[in-house]
Coordinates of C-alpha atoms and ligand atoms in Angstrom, one line a residue:
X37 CA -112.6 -66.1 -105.1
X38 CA -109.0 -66.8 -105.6
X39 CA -107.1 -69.5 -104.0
X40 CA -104.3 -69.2 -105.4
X41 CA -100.8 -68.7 -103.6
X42 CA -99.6 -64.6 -104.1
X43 CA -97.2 -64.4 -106.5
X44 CA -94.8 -62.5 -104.4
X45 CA -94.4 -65.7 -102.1
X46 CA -90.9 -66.8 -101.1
X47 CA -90.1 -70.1 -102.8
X48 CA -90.9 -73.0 -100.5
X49 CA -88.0 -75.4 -99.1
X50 CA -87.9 -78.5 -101.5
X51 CA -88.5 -80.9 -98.7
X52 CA -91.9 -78.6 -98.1
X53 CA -93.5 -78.3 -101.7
X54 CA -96.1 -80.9 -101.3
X55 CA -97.6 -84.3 -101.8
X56 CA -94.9 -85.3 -104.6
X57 CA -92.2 -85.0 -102.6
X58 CA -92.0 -87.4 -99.4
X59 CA -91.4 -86.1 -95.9
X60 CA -89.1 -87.6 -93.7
X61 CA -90.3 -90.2 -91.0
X62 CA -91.7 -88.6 -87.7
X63 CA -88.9 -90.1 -85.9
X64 CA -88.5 -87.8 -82.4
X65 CA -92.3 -88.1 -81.2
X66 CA -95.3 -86.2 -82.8
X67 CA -95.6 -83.2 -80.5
X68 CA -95.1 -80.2 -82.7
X69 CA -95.2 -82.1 -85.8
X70 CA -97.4 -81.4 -89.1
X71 CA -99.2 -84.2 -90.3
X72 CA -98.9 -83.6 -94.5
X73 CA -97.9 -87.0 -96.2
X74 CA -98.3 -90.5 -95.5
X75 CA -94.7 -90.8 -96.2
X76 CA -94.3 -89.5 -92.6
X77 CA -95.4 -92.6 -90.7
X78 CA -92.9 -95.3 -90.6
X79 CA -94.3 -98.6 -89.0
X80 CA -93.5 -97.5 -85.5
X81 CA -95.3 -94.6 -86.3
X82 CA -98.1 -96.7 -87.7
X83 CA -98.3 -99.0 -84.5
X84 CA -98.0 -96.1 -82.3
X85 CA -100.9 -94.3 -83.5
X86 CA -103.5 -97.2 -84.4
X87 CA -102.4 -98.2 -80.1
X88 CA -103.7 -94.9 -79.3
X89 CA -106.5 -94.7 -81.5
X90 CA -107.5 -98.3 -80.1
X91 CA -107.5 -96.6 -76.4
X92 CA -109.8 -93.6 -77.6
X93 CA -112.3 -95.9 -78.9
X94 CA -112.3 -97.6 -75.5
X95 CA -112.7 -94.2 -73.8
X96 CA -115.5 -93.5 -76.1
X97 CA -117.3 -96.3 -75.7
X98 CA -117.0 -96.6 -72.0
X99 CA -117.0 -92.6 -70.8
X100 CA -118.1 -90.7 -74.1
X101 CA -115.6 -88.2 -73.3
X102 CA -112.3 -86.6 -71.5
X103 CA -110.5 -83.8 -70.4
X104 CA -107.6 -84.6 -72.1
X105 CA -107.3 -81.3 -74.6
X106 CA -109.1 -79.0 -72.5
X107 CA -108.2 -75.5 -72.8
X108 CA -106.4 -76.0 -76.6
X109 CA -108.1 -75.4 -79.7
X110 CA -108.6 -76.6 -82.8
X111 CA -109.5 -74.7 -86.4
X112 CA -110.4 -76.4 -88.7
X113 CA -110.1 -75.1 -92.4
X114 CA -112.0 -76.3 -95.3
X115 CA -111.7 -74.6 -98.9
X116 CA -113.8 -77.8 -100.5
X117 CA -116.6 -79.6 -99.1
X118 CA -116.6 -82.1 -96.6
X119 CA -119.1 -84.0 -94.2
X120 CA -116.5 -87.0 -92.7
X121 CA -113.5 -85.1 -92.1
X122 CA -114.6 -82.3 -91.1
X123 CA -117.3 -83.2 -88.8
X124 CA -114.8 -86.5 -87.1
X125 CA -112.2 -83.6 -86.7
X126 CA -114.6 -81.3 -84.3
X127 CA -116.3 -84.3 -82.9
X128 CA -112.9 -85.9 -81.9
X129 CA -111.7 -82.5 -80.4
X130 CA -115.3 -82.1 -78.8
X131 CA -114.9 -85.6 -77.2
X132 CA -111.1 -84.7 -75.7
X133 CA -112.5 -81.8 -74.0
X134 CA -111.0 -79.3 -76.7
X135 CA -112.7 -76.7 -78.7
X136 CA -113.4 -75.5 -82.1
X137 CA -112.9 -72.4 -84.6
X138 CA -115.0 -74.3 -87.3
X139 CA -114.6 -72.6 -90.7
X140 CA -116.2 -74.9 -93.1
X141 CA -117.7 -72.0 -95.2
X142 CA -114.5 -69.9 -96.2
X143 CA -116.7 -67.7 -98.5
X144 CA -117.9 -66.6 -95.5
X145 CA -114.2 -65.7 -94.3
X146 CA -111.8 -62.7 -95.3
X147 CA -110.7 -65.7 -98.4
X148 CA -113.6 -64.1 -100.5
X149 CA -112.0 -60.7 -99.6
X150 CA -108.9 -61.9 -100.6
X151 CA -106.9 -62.8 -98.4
X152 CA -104.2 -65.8 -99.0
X153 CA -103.1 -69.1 -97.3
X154 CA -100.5 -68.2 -95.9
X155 CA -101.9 -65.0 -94.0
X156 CA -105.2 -67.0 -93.2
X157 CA -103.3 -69.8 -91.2
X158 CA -101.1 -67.0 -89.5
X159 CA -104.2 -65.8 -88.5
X160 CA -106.0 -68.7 -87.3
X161 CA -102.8 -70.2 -85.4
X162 CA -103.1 -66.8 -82.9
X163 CA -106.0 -68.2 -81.8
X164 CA -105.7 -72.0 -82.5
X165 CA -103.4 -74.6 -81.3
X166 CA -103.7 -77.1 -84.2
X167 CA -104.9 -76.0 -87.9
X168 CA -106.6 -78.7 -90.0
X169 CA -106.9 -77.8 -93.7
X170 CA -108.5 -79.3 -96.7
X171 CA -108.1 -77.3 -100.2
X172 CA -108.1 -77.8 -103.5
X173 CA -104.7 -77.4 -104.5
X174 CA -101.8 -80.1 -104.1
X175 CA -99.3 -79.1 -101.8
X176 CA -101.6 -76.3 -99.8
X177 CA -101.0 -78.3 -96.8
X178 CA -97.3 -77.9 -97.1
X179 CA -97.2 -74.6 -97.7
X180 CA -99.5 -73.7 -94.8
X181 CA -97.2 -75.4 -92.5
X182 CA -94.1 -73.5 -94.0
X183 CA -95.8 -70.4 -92.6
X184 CA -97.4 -71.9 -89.6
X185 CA -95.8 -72.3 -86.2
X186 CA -98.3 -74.6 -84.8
X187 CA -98.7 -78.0 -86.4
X188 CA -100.7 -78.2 -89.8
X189 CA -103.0 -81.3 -90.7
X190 CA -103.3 -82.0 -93.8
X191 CA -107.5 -83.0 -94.6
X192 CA -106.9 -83.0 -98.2
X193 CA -104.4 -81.7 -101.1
X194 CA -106.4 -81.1 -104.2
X195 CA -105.4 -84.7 -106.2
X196 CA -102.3 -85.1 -103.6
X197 CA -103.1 -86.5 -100.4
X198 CA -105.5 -87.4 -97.5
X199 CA -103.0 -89.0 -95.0
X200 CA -105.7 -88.8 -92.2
X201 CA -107.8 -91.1 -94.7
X202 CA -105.5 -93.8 -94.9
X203 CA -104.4 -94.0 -91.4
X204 CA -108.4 -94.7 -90.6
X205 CA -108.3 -97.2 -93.7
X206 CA -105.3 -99.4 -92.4
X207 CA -106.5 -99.3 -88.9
X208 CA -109.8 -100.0 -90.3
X209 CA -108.1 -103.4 -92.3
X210 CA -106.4 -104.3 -89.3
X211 CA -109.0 -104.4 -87.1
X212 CA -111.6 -106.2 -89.8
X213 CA -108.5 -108.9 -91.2
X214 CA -106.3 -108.5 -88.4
X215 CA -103.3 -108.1 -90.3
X216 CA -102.0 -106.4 -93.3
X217 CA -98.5 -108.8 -94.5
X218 CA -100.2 -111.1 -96.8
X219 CA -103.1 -109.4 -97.9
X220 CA -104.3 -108.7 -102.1
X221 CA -105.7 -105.2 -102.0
X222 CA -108.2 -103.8 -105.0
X223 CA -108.6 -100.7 -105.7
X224 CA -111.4 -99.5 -108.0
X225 CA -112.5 -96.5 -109.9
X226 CA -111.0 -92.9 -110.3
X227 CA -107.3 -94.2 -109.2
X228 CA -106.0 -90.8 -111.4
X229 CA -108.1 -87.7 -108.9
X230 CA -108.9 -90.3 -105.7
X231 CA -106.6 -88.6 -103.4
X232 CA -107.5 -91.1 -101.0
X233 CA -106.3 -94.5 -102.5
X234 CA -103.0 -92.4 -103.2
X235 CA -102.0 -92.0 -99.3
X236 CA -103.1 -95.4 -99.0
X237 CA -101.1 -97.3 -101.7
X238 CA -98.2 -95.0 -100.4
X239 CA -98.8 -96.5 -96.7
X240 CA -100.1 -100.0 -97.2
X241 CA -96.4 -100.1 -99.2
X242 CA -94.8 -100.2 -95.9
X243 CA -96.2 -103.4 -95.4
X244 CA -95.5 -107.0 -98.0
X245 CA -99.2 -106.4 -99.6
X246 CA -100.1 -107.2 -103.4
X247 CA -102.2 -104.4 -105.3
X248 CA -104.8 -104.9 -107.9
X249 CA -105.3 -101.5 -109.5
X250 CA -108.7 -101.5 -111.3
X251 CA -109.8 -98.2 -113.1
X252 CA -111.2 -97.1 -116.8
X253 CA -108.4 -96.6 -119.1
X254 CA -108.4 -93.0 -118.7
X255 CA -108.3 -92.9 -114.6
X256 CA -104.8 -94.8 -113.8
X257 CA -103.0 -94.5 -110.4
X258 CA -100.0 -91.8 -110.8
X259 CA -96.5 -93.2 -112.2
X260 CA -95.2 -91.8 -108.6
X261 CA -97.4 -93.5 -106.2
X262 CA -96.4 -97.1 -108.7
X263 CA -93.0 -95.8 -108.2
X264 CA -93.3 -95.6 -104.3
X265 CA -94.7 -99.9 -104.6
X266 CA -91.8 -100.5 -107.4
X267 CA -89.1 -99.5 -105.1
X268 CA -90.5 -101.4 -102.0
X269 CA -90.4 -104.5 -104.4
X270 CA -93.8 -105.1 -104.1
X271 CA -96.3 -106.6 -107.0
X272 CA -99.1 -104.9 -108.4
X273 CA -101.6 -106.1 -111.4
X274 CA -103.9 -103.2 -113.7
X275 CA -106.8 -104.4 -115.3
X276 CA -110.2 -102.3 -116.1
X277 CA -112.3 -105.9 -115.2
X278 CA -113.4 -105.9 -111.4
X279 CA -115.4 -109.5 -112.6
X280 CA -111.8 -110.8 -112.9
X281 CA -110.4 -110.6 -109.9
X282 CA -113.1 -110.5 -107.2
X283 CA -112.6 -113.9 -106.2
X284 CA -108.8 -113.2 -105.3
X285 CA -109.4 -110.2 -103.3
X286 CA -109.3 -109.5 -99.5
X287 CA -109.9 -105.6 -99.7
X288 CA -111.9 -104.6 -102.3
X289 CA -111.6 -100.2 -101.8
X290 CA -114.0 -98.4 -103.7
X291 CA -113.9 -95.4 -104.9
X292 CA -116.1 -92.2 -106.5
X293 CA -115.2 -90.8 -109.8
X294 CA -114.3 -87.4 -109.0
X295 CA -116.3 -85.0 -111.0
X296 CA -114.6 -81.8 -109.4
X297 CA -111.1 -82.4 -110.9
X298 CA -113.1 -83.4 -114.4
X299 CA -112.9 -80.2 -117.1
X300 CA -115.1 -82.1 -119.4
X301 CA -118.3 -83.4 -118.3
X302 CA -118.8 -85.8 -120.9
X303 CA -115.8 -87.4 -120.0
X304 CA -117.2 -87.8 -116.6
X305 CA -120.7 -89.2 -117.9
X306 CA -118.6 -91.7 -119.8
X307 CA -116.9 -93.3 -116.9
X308 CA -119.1 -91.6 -113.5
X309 CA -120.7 -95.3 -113.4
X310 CA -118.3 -97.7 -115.0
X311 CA -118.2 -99.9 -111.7
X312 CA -120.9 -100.9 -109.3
X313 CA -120.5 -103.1 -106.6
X314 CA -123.7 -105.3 -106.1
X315 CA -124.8 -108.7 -104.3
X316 CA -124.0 -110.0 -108.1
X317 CA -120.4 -109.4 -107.7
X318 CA -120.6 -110.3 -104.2
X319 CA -121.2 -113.7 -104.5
X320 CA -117.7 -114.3 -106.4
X321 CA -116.0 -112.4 -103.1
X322 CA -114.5 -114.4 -100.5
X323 CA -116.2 -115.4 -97.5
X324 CA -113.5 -113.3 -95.5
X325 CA -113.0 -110.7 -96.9
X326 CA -114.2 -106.8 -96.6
X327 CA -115.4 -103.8 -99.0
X328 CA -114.3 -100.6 -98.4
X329 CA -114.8 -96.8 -99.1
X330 CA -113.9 -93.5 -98.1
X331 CA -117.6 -92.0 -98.9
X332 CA -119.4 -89.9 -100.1
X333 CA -120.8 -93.1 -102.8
X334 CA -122.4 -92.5 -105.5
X335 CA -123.6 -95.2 -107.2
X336 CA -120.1 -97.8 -107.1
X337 CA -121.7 -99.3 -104.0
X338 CA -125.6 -100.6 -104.0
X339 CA -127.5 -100.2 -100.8
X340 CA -128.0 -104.0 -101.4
X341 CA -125.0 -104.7 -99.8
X342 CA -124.6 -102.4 -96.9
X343 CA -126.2 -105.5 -94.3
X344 CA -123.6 -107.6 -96.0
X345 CA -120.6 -108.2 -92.9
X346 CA -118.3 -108.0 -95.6
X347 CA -119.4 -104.3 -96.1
X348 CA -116.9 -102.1 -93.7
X349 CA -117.6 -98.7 -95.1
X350 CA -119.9 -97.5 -92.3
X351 CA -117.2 -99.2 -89.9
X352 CA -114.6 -97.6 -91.4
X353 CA -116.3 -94.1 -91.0
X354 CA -116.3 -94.6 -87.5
X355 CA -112.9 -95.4 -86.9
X356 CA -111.9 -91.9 -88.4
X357 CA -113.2 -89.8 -85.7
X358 CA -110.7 -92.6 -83.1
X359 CA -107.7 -92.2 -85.3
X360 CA -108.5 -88.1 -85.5
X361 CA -108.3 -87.8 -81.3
X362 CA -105.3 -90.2 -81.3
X363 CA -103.7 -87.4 -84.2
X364 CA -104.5 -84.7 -82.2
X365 CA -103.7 -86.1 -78.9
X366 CA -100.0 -86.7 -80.3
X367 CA -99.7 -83.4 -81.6
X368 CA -100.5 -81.9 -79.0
X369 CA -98.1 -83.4 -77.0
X370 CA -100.7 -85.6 -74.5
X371 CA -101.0 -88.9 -76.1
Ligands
LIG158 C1 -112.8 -88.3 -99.7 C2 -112.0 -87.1 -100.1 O1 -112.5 -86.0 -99.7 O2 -111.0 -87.2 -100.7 N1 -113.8 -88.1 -98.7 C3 -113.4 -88.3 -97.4 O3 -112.7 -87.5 -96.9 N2 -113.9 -89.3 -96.8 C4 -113.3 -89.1 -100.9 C5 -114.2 -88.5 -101.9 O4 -114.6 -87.3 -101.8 O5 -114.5 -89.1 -102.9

């Protein structure tokens, strides 16, 4: 099964070859709009989006559901597995009265047969209103949307980025800490492959935050997404020692080790269970503070902890399926 772009493709507009590259901010509304990098959201953006997420979970918990999306459809894409984002997606366009094309299993699709990116989301956009994609290759996202007339959103680049991910995160670190100006962020483990804590370091630098980046030597966050907190001016410390700065810490994200972007497995055994976060290491955390993760864990979390208050991660999983009706809401033109 290829999933690789054809080689006869037309070049892609610089602005629209993926993660790297930053998008402009959504500045004229989100109806229409493709949802492919972080550096999309400005903090209007930001405030706008975590307000309507905050009135769907008030909907939810009050009527369960609405008619709000009724008669538009989603399809939703996924060329690597997923259980979160893929099942918030459907359940937040179930809950808004909308429907589903879901194709979780593309080796079930014409893909195995053959058939590209491009020509599979011209496909699924005769029939679909919004496409949501995850696939293993940075910048598929962008180059879906180059071909797509109906707005792409991006559920995962390969190593790039998982913008969905991190709007959930920050509204999840507002709502626990209710603010984000002020606040010393860790984040721990595969910093180098976690798409996730990518987007987020990208978006939290809209905001005056301190980073602590805490990974094994050979798992560092990318020189761009440090580039992207250099040129906001803000501070960031690197160490491989969670023990040494626990105690300072008011987010402490974890994250897997990525096995699927590893070539050599030994590698991976080396460093699959380098951190682990246990009631140990929890009694150096602050009082206030909260722990983090996008999921699936492995072993970087102990079930010890999960009745801890400080432990958010189940929280956090919850907020996805707001901020994923607020997304699709906007971009379909009814938030
Ligand atoms: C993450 C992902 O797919 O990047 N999962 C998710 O969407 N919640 C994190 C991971 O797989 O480790």
């Amino acid at each position: 099964m290829s999933l690789t772009m054809p080689t006869n493709s037309p070049l892609l507009p610089p602005s629209r070859t993926g993660g790297a590259v930053p998008a402009d901010h959504i500045t004229n509304g989100f109806y229409g709009q493709d949802i492919l990098s972080v550096s999309q959201f400005s903090r209007d953006n930001l405030d706008y989006i975590f307000g309507v997420a905050h009135e769907m979970q008030v909907l939810v918990e009050r009527f369960g559901s609405a008619d709000l999306l009724q008669g538009k459809i989603l399809a939703n894409l996924f060329y690597e597995p997923s259980t979160r984002t893929s099942s918030s997606f459907m359940a937040a366009m179930l809950r808004l009265g909308g429907q589903i094309i879901p194709i979780n299993n593309v080796q079930y699709s014409s893909v195995t047969k053959g058939e590209s990116l491009p020509d599979t989301v011209r496909t699924l956009e005769c029939y679909a209103d919004v496409i949501v994609l995850r696939h293993p290759e940075l910048g598929a996202a962008a180059t879906a949307a180059h071909y797509a007339t109906k707005p792409i959103i991006n559920a995962g680049d390969g190593v790039g980025e998982h913008p969905t991910q991190a709007l959930l995160d920050l509204f999840t670190i507002v709502q626990e800490l209710e603010r984000l100006d002020g606040l010393r962020i860790a984040m721990v483990g595969d910093l180098k492959y976690g798409r996730t804590v990518h987007s987020l370091t990208k978006l939290l630098s809209n905001y005056n935050v301190e980073f602590v980046f805490v990974n094994p030597a050979i798992l560092p966050m990318p020189a761009d997404v440090l580039q992207v907190v250099e040129n906001k001016g803000l501070r960031f410390q690197q160490t491989q020692d969670v023990h040494a700065v626990i105690s300072d810490v008011d987010v402490l994200y974890v994250t897997r080790v990525q096995k699927e972007r590893f070539t050599d497995m030994a590698q991976y055994d080396r460093v699959k269970d380098h951190y682990v976060v246990d009631e140990e290491l929890m009694t150096h955390a602050k009082e206030r503070m909260v722990v983090m993760h996008p999921l699936p864990r492995l072993n970087e979390i102990s079930y010890a902890i999960d009745n801890d208050p400080r432990a958010a991660y189940f929280r956090q999983m919850r907020n996805g399926m707001f901020i994923r009706m607020a997304l699709l809401a906007a971009v379909l033109g009814k938030a």
